[in-house]
Structures are given as structure tokens and as C-alpha cells.
């Protein structure tokens, strides 16, 4: 190979390298492209999960209907409802999809005798099966777990004295058990257990509304205060016993309610089914009076 070939090749390679460097230098680095700024994701405010706890009180329970009417008129639809005794009846009907207006219509035309099936002799004056049939017929025979609105019904285990929250099963049987006032209604057997009135352990079921997931609990207390003029009549004496016991339990349980609605039911006894519409109106008035408090609590818990 000629000796002058190597320098020529080096010269050629050097020129090529210089050319590549020149071309690389001529190519300007493109400016960095910033990604478009995404607006922050703003989540819509979420109102608290509202639970409605309806207490026991026999015929005074019609006041619950007035409370429900006022809630609906202000656009409040609870996320769940739980009831004790008379409250369990209204809770079951409401959970099945009945509006406050429909419930008031039922109260106006209700035939008390249709809910009463006497039982002589026995462990109670009333069997309670008529009440269970009424509930089934008015709720489309739906079990508790298939209600459009989550429903809880509180009763008392007759053997242990423990509270039981029914979330599944026969709605009529559960309401019957929750309403089984001792000596008035016969105890109710469900499965292997017997049950009594839920008011023995939870007159206003605030804690069970919490257990079902409520973040804000509206409690409706329709219990009768102790009557200083209670007579020696067996039924009134029994109601006096419930009133004394319920007041003690309520003092503890109602502390956990966010909003307490207590209708003024002066002159409406637990056995006075003739004052149904008066009780409904009392519920309306009490709920209307508590609306500013409820509105403020909802706003405070909305996030």
C-alpha cells in the first residue's frame, strides 16, 4: 500500500468527523414543551350520610309522619331509617317507598281494629299477627333487605335482654317483635328466639342508626313522660313503668344524636288512637322548629 495513502485516509476521516460536528452544531436544541396545565380536580361537596331514628310511643308514633313530611318539604331524604316499636312501623312503611303525604293519608283512614287480634287467654292481650299482616300488605311483602331505603328494626331478646337489630328477614315479623309490649302483645318467636318490644333496650335507636353507617342522626323522641297521676289501673301502671325506664335509657342514648326532635304531645296518650292527626301536626311543628339546627348541622358536616 502506498505510504501516502494512510495520511490521505486520516485526512478524509478527519474531514468527515469535522463535518459531522459542524452539522451537529448547526442543529439547535428545540425548546422544551411544557405540558398543558390541568385545572385542579374539584370534588363536589358530599353531604353527610343521614340516619333517621324513630322512637317508640304506641299511638304517639303518628308524630313521626309529621316529621317526615317536613323533611321532605325541605328536600331532605335520609339515607337510612331505623325504628323501635311504633317507630318501627312508620320506619318500615317509609322505607318501602311511601311518602309523608301517603303516610298521613294512611293515618287519617286507618282502622285500629284491623291491627288488633285479641288473644284470651295467653301471655299477652294481643297476638300481633294482624299487625304483621298489615305491614306485609303495605310494604309489598318485601323482606327488610330489599327495601328501597336501608331499614333497621330494633327488638329485645326475651331470654338475654340484649338488643337485636333486624336488617334481614320478614319485615312484618320484625315490626311485630319490635312492638311486643310485655303483657299487651304476646312475645314473638323468630327462629329459635323470642323477642319483646325494642323500647325495653332502645326507646330511640340512635346507636343503631350509627351502627348502620349514619354520619348525622336525626332522633325523634315521642316517649311519654312519667305521669304523676298514674292510677292503679294495670295498663296505665305498665305504661308508667315504661316511661320511667325509657327516660333513664334515653338520657344516655340521645346524647349521641346530632338533632333531637321532640314533638309536644301534651294530652296525647300512648293508647289514644283518636288523636292521630293531632300527633301528625305535633310532629310537623317540632320538625319545623328544629329545621335551622338541622340545616346548620348538615352544612357543618358537608365536605
Coordinates of C-alpha atoms in Angstrom, one line a residue:
X1 CA 0.0 0.0 0.0
X2 CA 1.5 3.4 -0.9
X3 CA 2.8 5.3 2.1
X4 CA 0.9 8.4 1.2
X5 CA -2.4 6.6 1.3
X6 CA -2.6 6.5 5.2
X7 CA -2.4 10.2 5.7
X8 CA -5.0 10.7 3.0
X9 CA -7.3 8.3 4.7
X10 CA -6.8 10.1 8.0
X11 CA -7.4 13.4 6.4
X12 CA -10.6 12.1 4.9
X13 CA -11.8 10.6 8.2
X14 CA -10.9 13.8 10.0
X15 CA -12.8 15.8 7.5
X16 CA -15.8 13.6 7.9
X17 CA -15.7 13.9 11.7
X18 CA -15.4 17.7 11.4
X19 CA -18.4 17.7 9.1
X20 CA -20.5 15.7 11.5
X21 CA -19.5 18.0 14.4
X22 CA -20.4 21.0 12.2
X23 CA -23.8 19.6 11.3
X24 CA -24.5 18.7 15.0
X25 CA -23.6 22.2 16.0
X26 CA -25.9 23.7 13.4
X27 CA -28.9 21.8 14.8
X28 CA -30.4 23.9 17.5
X29 CA -31.9 22.1 20.5
X30 CA -35.7 22.5 20.4
X31 CA -37.2 24.4 23.3
X32 CA -38.8 22.2 26.0
X33 CA -42.5 22.0 25.6
X34 CA -44.4 22.4 28.9
X35 CA -47.4 20.1 29.2
X36 CA -50.7 22.0 29.3
X37 CA -51.7 23.0 32.8
X38 CA -54.6 20.8 34.1
X39 CA -57.1 22.6 36.3
X40 CA -57.2 21.1 39.8
X41 CA -59.9 18.4 40.2
X42 CA -62.6 19.9 42.4
X43 CA -64.8 17.2 44.1
X44 CA -68.4 18.2 44.6
X45 CA -69.2 18.6 48.3
X46 CA -70.6 15.5 49.8
X47 CA -73.4 15.9 52.4
X48 CA -73.3 13.6 55.4
X49 CA -75.0 10.3 55.4
X50 CA -78.2 11.0 57.3
X51 CA -79.9 8.4 59.6
X52 CA -83.5 8.9 60.9
X53 CA -84.0 7.2 64.3
X54 CA -87.7 6.9 65.1
X55 CA -88.6 6.1 68.8
X56 CA -91.4 4.1 70.4
X57 CA -94.5 5.5 71.9
X58 CA -97.5 3.5 70.7
X59 CA -100.3 5.8 69.4
X60 CA -97.9 8.8 69.7
X61 CA -96.0 7.3 66.8
X62 CA -98.1 9.2 64.3
X63 CA -96.0 12.2 65.1
X64 CA -93.2 10.6 63.1
X65 CA -95.2 11.1 60.0
X66 CA -95.3 14.9 60.5
X67 CA -91.5 14.9 60.9
X68 CA -91.1 13.0 57.7
X69 CA -93.4 15.4 55.9
X70 CA -91.3 18.4 56.9
X71 CA -88.0 16.7 56.0
X72 CA -89.4 16.0 52.5
X73 CA -90.6 19.6 52.1
X74 CA -87.1 20.8 52.7
X75 CA -85.6 18.3 50.3
X76 CA -84.1 16.0 53.0
X77 CA -84.2 12.3 52.2
X78 CA -82.5 10.3 54.9
X79 CA -80.0 7.6 53.7
X80 CA -81.3 5.1 56.2
X81 CA -84.1 4.7 58.8
X82 CA -84.3 2.7 62.0
X83 CA -87.2 2.3 64.3
X84 CA -88.3 1.0 67.7
X85 CA -91.8 -0.2 68.5
X86 CA -94.3 2.3 66.9
X87 CA -91.3 3.9 65.2
X88 CA -90.5 0.5 63.5
X89 CA -94.0 0.5 61.9
X90 CA -93.5 4.0 60.4
X91 CA -89.9 3.2 59.5
X92 CA -90.9 0.1 57.6
X93 CA -93.7 1.9 55.7
X94 CA -91.4 4.8 54.9
X95 CA -88.5 2.5 53.8
X96 CA -90.9 0.8 51.4
X97 CA -91.2 4.0 49.4
X98 CA -94.3 5.7 50.9
X99 CA -94.0 9.5 51.1
X100 CA -95.0 11.6 54.0
X101 CA -98.2 12.6 52.2
X102 CA -99.1 8.9 51.7
X103 CA -98.4 8.1 55.3
X104 CA -100.6 10.9 56.5
X105 CA -103.4 9.6 54.3
X106 CA -103.0 6.2 55.9
X107 CA -103.1 7.7 59.4
X108 CA -106.3 9.5 58.5
X109 CA -108.1 6.4 57.3
X110 CA -106.5 3.7 59.5
X111 CA -108.9 1.3 61.2
X112 CA -107.3 0.4 64.5
X113 CA -109.3 -2.8 64.8
X114 CA -107.6 -4.1 61.7
X115 CA -104.3 -4.2 63.7
X116 CA -105.8 -5.8 66.8
X117 CA -106.2 -9.6 67.1
X118 CA -107.2 -10.4 70.7
X119 CA -105.8 -13.4 72.4
X120 CA -107.6 -14.7 75.6
X121 CA -106.0 -16.3 77.5
X122 CA -102.3 -16.0 76.7
X123 CA -99.1 -14.2 77.5
X124 CA -100.5 -11.0 76.1
X125 CA -103.8 -9.5 75.2
X126 CA -102.9 -9.1 71.5
X127 CA -101.3 -11.8 69.3
X128 CA -99.8 -9.3 66.9
X129 CA -100.2 -11.3 63.8
X130 CA -102.7 -8.8 62.4
X131 CA -100.0 -6.1 62.7
X132 CA -97.5 -8.3 60.9
X133 CA -100.1 -8.9 58.1
X134 CA -100.8 -5.2 57.8
X135 CA -97.1 -4.4 57.4
X136 CA -96.5 -7.1 54.8
X137 CA -99.5 -5.9 52.8
X138 CA -98.4 -2.2 52.9
X139 CA -94.8 -2.9 52.0
X140 CA -95.4 -5.2 49.1
X141 CA -94.3 -8.2 51.1
X142 CA -90.7 -7.1 50.8
X143 CA -88.1 -8.5 53.3
X144 CA -86.1 -5.9 55.2
X145 CA -83.0 -6.3 53.0
X146 CA -85.0 -5.5 49.8
X147 CA -86.4 -2.2 50.9
X148 CA -85.6 0.8 48.7
X149 CA -84.3 2.6 51.7
X150 CA -82.0 0.8 54.1
X151 CA -84.1 -0.3 57.1
X152 CA -83.3 -1.4 60.7
X153 CA -85.8 -2.6 63.3
X154 CA -84.9 -2.9 67.0
X155 CA -86.3 -5.6 69.3
X156 CA -85.3 -7.1 72.6
X157 CA -84.2 -10.7 73.1
X158 CA -86.6 -12.1 75.7
X159 CA -84.1 -14.6 77.1
X160 CA -80.9 -12.5 77.3
X161 CA -82.3 -8.9 77.4
X162 CA -79.9 -8.0 74.6
X163 CA -81.0 -5.6 71.8
X164 CA -81.3 -7.0 68.4
X165 CA -81.1 -5.0 65.1
X166 CA -83.1 -6.8 62.4
X167 CA -81.5 -6.0 59.0
X168 CA -82.8 -9.0 57.1
X169 CA -85.9 -11.2 57.1
X170 CA -89.7 -10.9 57.3
X171 CA -90.5 -7.2 57.8
X172 CA -93.9 -7.9 59.3
X173 CA -92.5 -10.3 61.9
X174 CA -89.7 -7.8 62.8
X175 CA -92.2 -5.0 63.3
X176 CA -94.4 -7.3 65.4
X177 CA -91.4 -8.2 67.5
X178 CA -90.3 -4.6 68.0
X179 CA -93.8 -3.7 69.1
X180 CA -94.4 -6.6 71.5
X181 CA -95.0 -4.6 74.7
X182 CA -95.0 -7.2 77.6
X183 CA -98.4 -8.2 78.8
X184 CA -100.0 -6.3 75.9
X185 CA -98.6 -8.2 72.9
X186 CA -97.5 -11.8 73.0
X187 CA -93.8 -12.4 72.7
X188 CA -92.8 -13.1 69.1
X189 CA -90.8 -16.2 68.1
X190 CA -88.4 -15.8 65.2
X191 CA -86.2 -18.8 64.6
X192 CA -85.2 -20.2 67.9
X193 CA -85.5 -17.0 69.9
X194 CA -88.4 -15.0 71.4
X195 CA -88.5 -11.2 71.2
X196 CA -90.1 -8.3 73.1
X197 CA -90.6 -4.6 72.5
X198 CA -87.5 -2.8 71.4
X199 CA -88.3 0.1 73.8
X200 CA -87.1 -2.0 76.7
X201 CA -83.5 -1.5 75.5
X202 CA -83.5 1.3 72.9
X203 CA -86.5 3.7 73.1
X204 CA -84.9 5.9 70.4
X205 CA -82.4 3.8 68.4
X206 CA -79.7 6.4 67.9
X207 CA -76.8 4.0 68.4
X208 CA -78.2 1.6 65.8
X209 CA -78.5 4.4 63.2
X210 CA -74.8 5.0 63.8
X211 CA -74.2 1.2 63.5
X212 CA -75.9 1.3 60.1
X213 CA -73.5 4.0 58.9
X214 CA -75.2 7.3 59.7
X215 CA -72.9 10.3 60.0
X216 CA -75.7 12.6 61.1
X217 CA -78.5 11.2 63.2
X218 CA -81.9 12.8 63.4
X219 CA -83.6 11.4 66.5
X220 CA -87.4 11.6 67.1
X221 CA -88.4 11.1 70.7
X222 CA -92.1 10.5 71.2
X223 CA -91.9 8.8 74.6
X224 CA -94.4 9.7 77.3
X225 CA -93.0 11.4 80.4
X226 CA -93.9 9.7 83.8
X227 CA -97.4 10.6 84.8
X228 CA -97.5 11.9 88.4
X229 CA -101.2 11.0 88.4
X230 CA -100.8 7.4 87.3
X231 CA -103.7 5.3 88.6
X232 CA -103.8 1.7 89.9
X233 CA -105.1 0.5 86.5
X234 CA -102.8 -2.3 85.3
X235 CA -102.4 -0.9 81.8
X236 CA -101.6 2.7 82.9
X237 CA -99.3 1.3 85.6
X238 CA -97.4 -0.6 82.9
X239 CA -97.1 2.5 80.7
X240 CA -95.8 4.4 83.7
X241 CA -93.1 1.7 84.1
X242 CA -92.1 2.1 80.5
X243 CA -92.0 5.8 80.8
X244 CA -89.7 5.7 83.9
X245 CA -87.4 3.1 82.3
X246 CA -87.3 4.8 78.9
X247 CA -86.4 8.2 80.4
X248 CA -83.3 6.7 82.0
X249 CA -82.1 5.0 78.8
X250 CA -82.9 8.0 76.6
X251 CA -80.8 10.3 78.7
X252 CA -77.8 8.3 77.7
X253 CA -78.7 7.4 74.1
X254 CA -80.0 10.8 72.9
X255 CA -76.6 12.4 73.8
X256 CA -75.3 10.8 70.5
X257 CA -78.0 12.4 68.3
X258 CA -77.0 15.3 66.1
X259 CA -80.5 16.8 66.0
X260 CA -83.3 15.9 68.5
X261 CA -86.9 16.4 67.5
X262 CA -89.3 16.0 70.4
X263 CA -92.9 16.7 69.4
X264 CA -95.1 18.3 72.1
X265 CA -97.7 15.6 72.6
X266 CA -99.4 17.0 75.6
X267 CA -102.8 15.3 76.0
X268 CA -101.9 12.5 73.6
X269 CA -101.5 9.3 75.5
X270 CA -99.9 6.1 74.2
X271 CA -103.3 4.5 73.9
X272 CA -105.1 7.4 72.2
X273 CA -105.5 6.4 68.6
X274 CA -108.3 9.0 68.1
X275 CA -105.7 11.8 68.2
X276 CA -103.8 10.6 65.2
X277 CA -103.9 13.8 63.2
X278 CA -103.1 15.9 66.2
X279 CA -99.9 13.8 66.7
X280 CA -99.0 14.3 63.0
X281 CA -99.4 18.1 63.4
X282 CA -97.2 18.0 66.5
X283 CA -94.5 16.2 64.6
X284 CA -94.7 18.9 61.9
X285 CA -94.4 21.7 64.3
X286 CA -91.4 20.1 66.2
X287 CA -89.6 19.4 63.0
X288 CA -90.1 22.9 61.6
X289 CA -88.8 24.4 64.8
X290 CA -85.6 22.2 64.5
X291 CA -85.0 22.9 60.8
X292 CA -82.5 25.7 61.3
X293 CA -80.4 23.4 63.6
X294 CA -80.6 20.6 61.1
X295 CA -79.6 22.8 58.2
X296 CA -76.6 24.1 60.2
X297 CA -75.5 20.6 61.1
X298 CA -75.7 19.4 57.5
X299 CA -73.7 22.3 56.4
X300 CA -71.0 21.7 59.1
X301 CA -70.7 18.0 58.1
X302 CA -70.7 18.5 54.3
X303 CA -67.2 18.0 52.9

